[in-house]
């Protein structure tokens, strides 16, 4: 993941955030919204179609102060075992480029995503604490940049 470039293009410096938690990442697109315009006898003369929203959702099990400050917000201080994370205000989304390398040999690049991170899970018990990432895929502001790309992992 990485911050968008100053010119509205995708990030040129991506930082690895660790492995996606069990179950993988979920990419989904809502059905398009269609509105039909008809003449007096009921024949469709025009159809207006708006694309459905595309989202991504995944979780990271490496809940460290560094990743929390990057993905959720807040501040990180200290280093090593003395590293501390503080959430000073409720988080808001931020625009990032996301690249995911799958175990099936594909790389998915989402050039502009409004990302929101939050803590999720149980404290103690049989499930780990996770950083849950949800994002809405947006059209890049820089002309000529695709919304998403998939390619064979190098």
mmCIF file with all atom_site columns, C-alpha atoms in Angstrom:
data_model
loop_
_atom_site.group_PDB
_atom_site.id
_atom_site.type_symbol
_atom_site.label_atom_id
_atom_site.label_alt_id
_atom_site.label_comp_id
_atom_site.label_asym_id
_atom_site.label_entity_id
_atom_site.label_seq_id
_atom_site.pdbx_PDB_ins_code
_atom_site.Cartn_x
_atom_site.Cartn_y
_atom_site.Cartn_z
_atom_site.occupancy
_atom_site.B_iso_or_equiv
_atom_site.pdbx_formal_charge
_atom_site.auth_seq_id
_atom_site.auth_comp_id
_atom_site.auth_asym_id
_atom_site.auth_atom_id
_atom_site.pdbx_PDB_model_num
ATOM 1   C CA . UNK A 1 1   ? 0.000   0.000   0.000   1.00 0.00 ? 1   UNK A CA 1
ATOM 2   C CA . UNK A 1 2   ? 1.085   3.573   -0.511  1.00 0.00 ? 2   UNK A CA 1
ATOM 3   C CA . UNK A 1 3   ? -0.060  7.186   -0.642  1.00 0.00 ? 3   UNK A CA 1
ATOM 4   C CA . UNK A 1 4   ? -1.172  8.487   -4.034  1.00 0.00 ? 4   UNK A CA 1
ATOM 5   C CA . UNK A 1 5   ? 1.322   10.491  -6.079  1.00 0.00 ? 5   UNK A CA 1
ATOM 6   C CA . UNK A 1 6   ? 1.080   14.296  -5.934  1.00 0.00 ? 6   UNK A CA 1
ATOM 7   C CA . UNK A 1 7   ? -0.188  14.379  -9.548  1.00 0.00 ? 7   UNK A CA 1
ATOM 8   C CA . UNK A 1 8   ? -3.188  12.155  -8.733  1.00 0.00 ? 8   UNK A CA 1
ATOM 9   C CA . UNK A 1 9   ? -1.570  9.018   -10.109 1.00 0.00 ? 9   UNK A CA 1
ATOM 10  C CA . UNK A 1 10  ? -0.901  5.770   -8.260  1.00 0.00 ? 10  UNK A CA 1
ATOM 11  C CA . UNK A 1 11  ? 1.738   5.470   -5.569  1.00 0.00 ? 11  UNK A CA 1
ATOM 12  C CA . UNK A 1 12  ? 5.272   4.877   -6.772  1.00 0.00 ? 12  UNK A CA 1
ATOM 13  C CA . UNK A 1 13  ? 6.464   3.707   -3.336  1.00 0.00 ? 13  UNK A CA 1
ATOM 14  C CA . UNK A 1 14  ? 4.445   0.821   -1.949  1.00 0.00 ? 14  UNK A CA 1
ATOM 15  C CA . UNK A 1 15  ? 5.048   -0.580  1.538   1.00 0.00 ? 15  UNK A CA 1
ATOM 16  C CA . UNK A 1 16  ? 4.332   -4.218  2.374   1.00 0.00 ? 16  UNK A CA 1
ATOM 17  C CA . UNK A 1 17  ? 1.765   -4.503  5.156   1.00 0.00 ? 17  UNK A CA 1
ATOM 18  C CA . UNK A 1 18  ? 2.015   -8.240  5.724   1.00 0.00 ? 18  UNK A CA 1
ATOM 19  C CA . UNK A 1 19  ? -0.067  -11.266 4.899   1.00 0.00 ? 19  UNK A CA 1
ATOM 20  C CA . UNK A 1 20  ? -3.804  -11.147 4.404   1.00 0.00 ? 20  UNK A CA 1
ATOM 21  C CA . UNK A 1 21  ? -5.535  -13.098 7.180   1.00 0.00 ? 21  UNK A CA 1
ATOM 22  C CA . UNK A 1 22  ? -7.184  -16.467 6.514   1.00 0.00 ? 22  UNK A CA 1
ATOM 23  C CA . UNK A 1 23  ? -10.003 -16.257 3.969   1.00 0.00 ? 23  UNK A CA 1
ATOM 24  C CA . UNK A 1 24  ? -8.242  -13.887 1.576   1.00 0.00 ? 24  UNK A CA 1
ATOM 25  C CA . UNK A 1 25  ? -9.344  -10.559 0.192   1.00 0.00 ? 25  UNK A CA 1
ATOM 26  C CA . UNK A 1 26  ? -12.880 -10.014 -1.088  1.00 0.00 ? 26  UNK A CA 1
ATOM 27  C CA . UNK A 1 27  ? -13.411 -7.841  -4.145  1.00 0.00 ? 27  UNK A CA 1
ATOM 28  C CA . UNK A 1 28  ? -17.033 -7.171  -5.081  1.00 0.00 ? 28  UNK A CA 1
ATOM 29  C CA . UNK A 1 29  ? -19.017 -4.904  -7.381  1.00 0.00 ? 29  UNK A CA 1
ATOM 30  C CA . UNK A 1 30  ? -22.635 -3.958  -6.812  1.00 0.00 ? 30  UNK A CA 1
ATOM 31  C CA . UNK A 1 31  ? -25.080 -4.394  -9.673  1.00 0.00 ? 31  UNK A CA 1
ATOM 32  C CA . UNK A 1 32  ? -25.460 -1.318  -11.881 1.00 0.00 ? 32  UNK A CA 1
ATOM 33  C CA . UNK A 1 33  ? -28.394 1.022   -11.304 1.00 0.00 ? 33  UNK A CA 1
ATOM 34  C CA . UNK A 1 34  ? -30.629 1.148   -14.399 1.00 0.00 ? 34  UNK A CA 1
ATOM 35  C CA . UNK A 1 35  ? -33.350 3.631   -15.206 1.00 0.00 ? 35  UNK A CA 1
ATOM 36  C CA . UNK A 1 36  ? -35.513 3.135   -18.273 1.00 0.00 ? 36  UNK A CA 1
ATOM 37  C CA . UNK A 1 37  ? -37.179 5.934   -20.189 1.00 0.00 ? 37  UNK A CA 1
ATOM 38  C CA . UNK A 1 38  ? -40.249 4.890   -22.204 1.00 0.00 ? 38  UNK A CA 1
ATOM 39  C CA . UNK A 1 39  ? -42.489 6.505   -24.757 1.00 0.00 ? 39  UNK A CA 1
ATOM 40  C CA . UNK A 1 40  ? -46.287 6.589   -24.413 1.00 0.00 ? 40  UNK A CA 1
ATOM 41  C CA . UNK A 1 41  ? -46.772 3.049   -25.733 1.00 0.00 ? 41  UNK A CA 1
ATOM 42  C CA . UNK A 1 42  ? -44.279 1.616   -23.195 1.00 0.00 ? 42  UNK A CA 1
ATOM 43  C CA . UNK A 1 43  ? -41.347 0.998   -25.523 1.00 0.00 ? 43  UNK A CA 1
ATOM 44  C CA . UNK A 1 44  ? -37.950 1.628   -23.962 1.00 0.00 ? 44  UNK A CA 1
ATOM 45  C CA . UNK A 1 45  ? -36.364 4.497   -25.884 1.00 0.00 ? 45  UNK A CA 1
ATOM 46  C CA . UNK A 1 46  ? -33.392 5.124   -23.615 1.00 0.00 ? 46  UNK A CA 1
ATOM 47  C CA . UNK A 1 47  ? -31.747 3.447   -20.638 1.00 0.00 ? 47  UNK A CA 1
ATOM 48  C CA . UNK A 1 48  ? -29.516 5.311   -18.194 1.00 0.00 ? 48  UNK A CA 1
ATOM 49  C CA . UNK A 1 49  ? -26.995 3.029   -16.448 1.00 0.00 ? 49  UNK A CA 1
ATOM 50  C CA . UNK A 1 50  ? -24.824 3.983   -13.488 1.00 0.00 ? 50  UNK A CA 1
ATOM 51  C CA . UNK A 1 51  ? -22.018 1.631   -12.531 1.00 0.00 ? 51  UNK A CA 1
ATOM 52  C CA . UNK A 1 52  ? -22.217 -0.160  -9.203  1.00 0.00 ? 52  UNK A CA 1
ATOM 53  C CA . UNK A 1 53  ? -19.696 0.574   -6.456  1.00 0.00 ? 53  UNK A CA 1
ATOM 54  C CA . UNK A 1 54  ? -16.640 -1.725  -6.300  1.00 0.00 ? 54  UNK A CA 1
ATOM 55  C CA . UNK A 1 55  ? -15.181 -2.493  -2.879  1.00 0.00 ? 55  UNK A CA 1
ATOM 56  C CA . UNK A 1 56  ? -12.376 -4.519  -1.358  1.00 0.00 ? 56  UNK A CA 1
ATOM 57  C CA . UNK A 1 57  ? -12.226 -6.026  2.116   1.00 0.00 ? 57  UNK A CA 1
ATOM 58  C CA . UNK A 1 58  ? -9.449  -7.913  3.871   1.00 0.00 ? 58  UNK A CA 1
ATOM 59  C CA . UNK A 1 59  ? -7.864  -8.294  7.290   1.00 0.00 ? 59  UNK A CA 1
ATOM 60  C CA . UNK A 1 60  ? -4.284  -8.201  8.554   1.00 0.00 ? 60  UNK A CA 1
ATOM 61  C CA . UNK A 1 61  ? -3.317  -10.150 11.688  1.00 0.00 ? 61  UNK A CA 1
ATOM 62  C CA . UNK A 1 62  ? -0.099  -8.200  12.342  1.00 0.00 ? 62  UNK A CA 1
ATOM 63  C CA . UNK A 1 63  ? -1.563  -5.709  14.844  1.00 0.00 ? 63  UNK A CA 1
ATOM 64  C CA . UNK A 1 64  ? 1.497   -3.571  15.557  1.00 0.00 ? 64  UNK A CA 1
ATOM 65  C CA . UNK A 1 65  ? 1.646   0.130   16.497  1.00 0.00 ? 65  UNK A CA 1
ATOM 66  C CA . UNK A 1 66  ? 3.315   0.890   13.143  1.00 0.00 ? 66  UNK A CA 1
ATOM 67  C CA . UNK A 1 67  ? 0.574   -0.782  11.104  1.00 0.00 ? 67  UNK A CA 1
ATOM 68  C CA . UNK A 1 68  ? -2.196  0.633   13.289  1.00 0.00 ? 68  UNK A CA 1
ATOM 69  C CA . UNK A 1 69  ? -0.941  4.186   12.739  1.00 0.00 ? 69  UNK A CA 1
ATOM 70  C CA . UNK A 1 70  ? -0.631  3.576   8.979   1.00 0.00 ? 70  UNK A CA 1
ATOM 71  C CA . UNK A 1 71  ? -3.934  1.755   8.442   1.00 0.00 ? 71  UNK A CA 1
ATOM 72  C CA . UNK A 1 72  ? -6.249  3.046   11.182  1.00 0.00 ? 72  UNK A CA 1
ATOM 73  C CA . UNK A 1 73  ? -4.737  6.428   12.011  1.00 0.00 ? 73  UNK A CA 1
ATOM 74  C CA . UNK A 1 74  ? -3.528  7.827   15.287  1.00 0.00 ? 74  UNK A CA 1
ATOM 75  C CA . UNK A 1 75  ? 0.071   8.178   16.369  1.00 0.00 ? 75  UNK A CA 1
ATOM 76  C CA . UNK A 1 76  ? 2.963   5.838   17.044  1.00 0.00 ? 76  UNK A CA 1
ATOM 77  C CA . UNK A 1 77  ? 5.811   6.578   19.423  1.00 0.00 ? 77  UNK A CA 1
ATOM 78  C CA . UNK A 1 78  ? 8.811   4.662   20.657  1.00 0.00 ? 78  UNK A CA 1
ATOM 79  C CA . UNK A 1 79  ? 10.634  1.781   18.995  1.00 0.00 ? 79  UNK A CA 1
ATOM 80  C CA . UNK A 1 80  ? 10.921  -1.969  19.411  1.00 0.00 ? 80  UNK A CA 1
ATOM 81  C CA . UNK A 1 81  ? 9.280   -3.318  22.566  1.00 0.00 ? 81  UNK A CA 1
ATOM 82  C CA . UNK A 1 82  ? 8.594   0.266   23.722  1.00 0.00 ? 82  UNK A CA 1
ATOM 83  C CA . UNK A 1 83  ? 6.535   1.104   20.631  1.00 0.00 ? 83  UNK A CA 1
ATOM 84  C CA . UNK A 1 84  ? 3.066   2.499   21.514  1.00 0.00 ? 84  UNK A CA 1
ATOM 85  C CA . UNK A 1 85  ? 0.010   3.388   19.412  1.00 0.00 ? 85  UNK A CA 1
ATOM 86  C CA . UNK A 1 86  ? -2.536  6.025   20.458  1.00 0.00 ? 86  UNK A CA 1
ATOM 87  C CA . UNK A 1 87  ? -5.854  6.756   18.786  1.00 0.00 ? 87  UNK A CA 1
ATOM 88  C CA . UNK A 1 88  ? -6.549  10.436  19.389  1.00 0.00 ? 88  UNK A CA 1
ATOM 89  C CA . UNK A 1 89  ? -9.604  10.858  17.180  1.00 0.00 ? 89  UNK A CA 1
ATOM 90  C CA . UNK A 1 90  ? -11.992 8.632   15.296  1.00 0.00 ? 90  UNK A CA 1
ATOM 91  C CA . UNK A 1 91  ? -10.386 7.531   12.029  1.00 0.00 ? 91  UNK A CA 1
ATOM 92  C CA . UNK A 1 92  ? -11.402 8.715   8.593   1.00 0.00 ? 92  UNK A CA 1
ATOM 93  C CA . UNK A 1 93  ? -10.575 7.180   5.237   1.00 0.00 ? 93  UNK A CA 1
ATOM 94  C CA . UNK A 1 94  ? -7.504  8.001   3.204   1.00 0.00 ? 94  UNK A CA 1
ATOM 95  C CA . UNK A 1 95  ? -6.723  7.394   -0.445  1.00 0.00 ? 95  UNK A CA 1
ATOM 96  C CA . UNK A 1 96  ? -4.126  4.733   -1.194  1.00 0.00 ? 96  UNK A CA 1
ATOM 97  C CA . UNK A 1 97  ? -2.848  2.518   -3.979  1.00 0.00 ? 97  UNK A CA 1
ATOM 98  C CA . UNK A 1 98  ? -3.184  -1.178  -3.091  1.00 0.00 ? 98  UNK A CA 1
ATOM 99  C CA . UNK A 1 99  ? -1.270  -4.026  -4.702  1.00 0.00 ? 99  UNK A CA 1
ATOM 100 C CA . UNK A 1 100 ? -2.105  -7.608  -3.739  1.00 0.00 ? 100 UNK A CA 1
ATOM 101 C CA . UNK A 1 101 ? 0.027   -10.576 -4.781  1.00 0.00 ? 101 UNK A CA 1
ATOM 102 C CA . UNK A 1 102 ? -2.051  -13.758 -4.680  1.00 0.00 ? 102 UNK A CA 1
ATOM 103 C CA . UNK A 1 103 ? -0.800  -17.267 -4.053  1.00 0.00 ? 103 UNK A CA 1
ATOM 104 C CA . UNK A 1 104 ? -2.280  -18.273 -7.429  1.00 0.00 ? 104 UNK A CA 1
ATOM 105 C CA . UNK A 1 105 ? 0.301   -16.180 -9.293  1.00 0.00 ? 105 UNK A CA 1
ATOM 106 C CA . UNK A 1 106 ? -1.662  -12.993 -9.978  1.00 0.00 ? 106 UNK A CA 1
ATOM 107 C CA . UNK A 1 107 ? -1.077  -9.424  -8.887  1.00 0.00 ? 107 UNK A CA 1
ATOM 108 C CA . UNK A 1 108 ? -4.039  -7.084  -8.528  1.00 0.00 ? 108 UNK A CA 1
ATOM 109 C CA . UNK A 1 109 ? -3.299  -3.350  -8.552  1.00 0.00 ? 109 UNK A CA 1
ATOM 110 C CA . UNK A 1 110 ? -6.013  -0.939  -7.388  1.00 0.00 ? 110 UNK A CA 1
ATOM 111 C CA . UNK A 1 111 ? -4.688  2.488   -8.329  1.00 0.00 ? 111 UNK A CA 1
ATOM 112 C CA . UNK A 1 112 ? -6.974  4.669   -6.154  1.00 0.00 ? 112 UNK A CA 1
ATOM 113 C CA . UNK A 1 113 ? -8.851  3.303   -3.145  1.00 0.00 ? 113 UNK A CA 1
ATOM 114 C CA . UNK A 1 114 ? -10.513 5.216   -0.311  1.00 0.00 ? 114 UNK A CA 1
ATOM 115 C CA . UNK A 1 115 ? -9.281  2.997   2.533   1.00 0.00 ? 115 UNK A CA 1
ATOM 116 C CA . UNK A 1 116 ? -10.707 2.722   6.049   1.00 0.00 ? 116 UNK A CA 1
ATOM 117 C CA . UNK A 1 117 ? -9.000  0.604   8.718   1.00 0.00 ? 117 UNK A CA 1
ATOM 118 C CA . UNK A 1 118 ? -10.398 -0.505  12.058  1.00 0.00 ? 118 UNK A CA 1
ATOM 119 C CA . UNK A 1 119 ? -9.629  -2.925  14.856  1.00 0.00 ? 119 UNK A CA 1
ATOM 120 C CA . UNK A 1 120 ? -11.774 -6.027  14.819  1.00 0.00 ? 120 UNK A CA 1
ATOM 121 C CA . UNK A 1 121 ? -11.863 -9.268  16.778  1.00 0.00 ? 121 UNK A CA 1
ATOM 122 C CA . UNK A 1 122 ? -11.880 -10.651 20.276  1.00 0.00 ? 122 UNK A CA 1
ATOM 123 C CA . UNK A 1 123 ? -9.603  -9.735  23.125  1.00 0.00 ? 123 UNK A CA 1
ATOM 124 C CA . UNK A 1 124 ? -8.481  -13.137 24.280  1.00 0.00 ? 124 UNK A CA 1
ATOM 125 C CA . UNK A 1 125 ? -10.390 -16.250 23.372  1.00 0.00 ? 125 UNK A CA 1
ATOM 126 C CA . UNK A 1 126 ? -9.965  -18.269 20.204  1.00 0.00 ? 126 UNK A CA 1
ATOM 127 C CA . UNK A 1 127 ? -9.754  -15.528 17.557  1.00 0.00 ? 127 UNK A CA 1
ATOM 128 C CA . UNK A 1 128 ? -6.961  -13.007 17.002  1.00 0.00 ? 128 UNK A CA 1
ATOM 129 C CA . UNK A 1 129 ? -7.292  -9.236  17.002  1.00 0.00 ? 129 UNK A CA 1
ATOM 130 C CA . UNK A 1 130 ? -7.200  -8.009  13.390  1.00 0.00 ? 130 UNK A CA 1
ATOM 131 C CA . UNK A 1 131 ? -6.910  -4.797  11.429  1.00 0.00 ? 131 UNK A CA 1
ATOM 132 C CA . UNK A 1 132 ? -9.895  -4.924  9.081   1.00 0.00 ? 132 UNK A CA 1
ATOM 133 C CA . UNK A 1 133 ? -9.416  -2.940  5.872   1.00 0.00 ? 133 UNK A CA 1
ATOM 134 C CA . UNK A 1 134 ? -12.344 -1.875  3.713   1.00 0.00 ? 134 UNK A CA 1
ATOM 135 C CA . UNK A 1 135 ? -12.050 0.327   0.680   1.00 0.00 ? 135 UNK A CA 1
ATOM 136 C CA . UNK A 1 136 ? -14.033 1.796   -2.179  1.00 0.00 ? 136 UNK A CA 1
ATOM 137 C CA . UNK A 1 137 ? -12.258 1.650   -5.533  1.00 0.00 ? 137 UNK A CA 1
ATOM 138 C CA . UNK A 1 138 ? -12.275 5.070   -7.203  1.00 0.00 ? 138 UNK A CA 1
ATOM 139 C CA . UNK A 1 139 ? -11.353 6.339   -10.660 1.00 0.00 ? 139 UNK A CA 1
ATOM 140 C CA . UNK A 1 140 ? -7.828  7.817   -10.603 1.00 0.00 ? 140 UNK A CA 1
ATOM 141 C CA . UNK A 1 141 ? -7.658  11.594  -10.970 1.00 0.00 ? 141 UNK A CA 1
ATOM 142 C CA . UNK A 1 142 ? -4.692  11.384  -13.353 1.00 0.00 ? 142 UNK A CA 1
ATOM 143 C CA . UNK A 1 143 ? -5.752  10.946  -16.988 1.00 0.00 ? 143 UNK A CA 1
ATOM 144 C CA . UNK A 1 144 ? -4.892  7.629   -18.625 1.00 0.00 ? 144 UNK A CA 1
ATOM 145 C CA . UNK A 1 145 ? -4.450  5.636   -15.400 1.00 0.00 ? 145 UNK A CA 1
ATOM 146 C CA . UNK A 1 146 ? -6.653  2.502   -15.201 1.00 0.00 ? 146 UNK A CA 1
ATOM 147 C CA . UNK A 1 147 ? -8.899  1.889   -12.217 1.00 0.00 ? 147 UNK A CA 1
ATOM 148 C CA . UNK A 1 148 ? -7.417  -1.571  -11.701 1.00 0.00 ? 148 UNK A CA 1
ATOM 149 C CA . UNK A 1 149 ? -4.927  -3.864  -13.358 1.00 0.00 ? 149 UNK A CA 1
ATOM 150 C CA . UNK A 1 150 ? -4.278  -7.554  -13.001 1.00 0.00 ? 150 UNK A CA 1
ATOM 151 C CA . UNK A 1 151 ? -1.095  -9.222  -14.185 1.00 0.00 ? 151 UNK A CA 1
ATOM 152 C CA . UNK A 1 152 ? 0.989   -12.326 -13.637 1.00 0.00 ? 152 UNK A CA 1
ATOM 153 C CA . UNK A 1 153 ? 3.117   -12.026 -10.492 1.00 0.00 ? 153 UNK A CA 1
ATOM 154 C CA . UNK A 1 154 ? 6.797   -11.636 -11.357 1.00 0.00 ? 154 UNK A CA 1
#
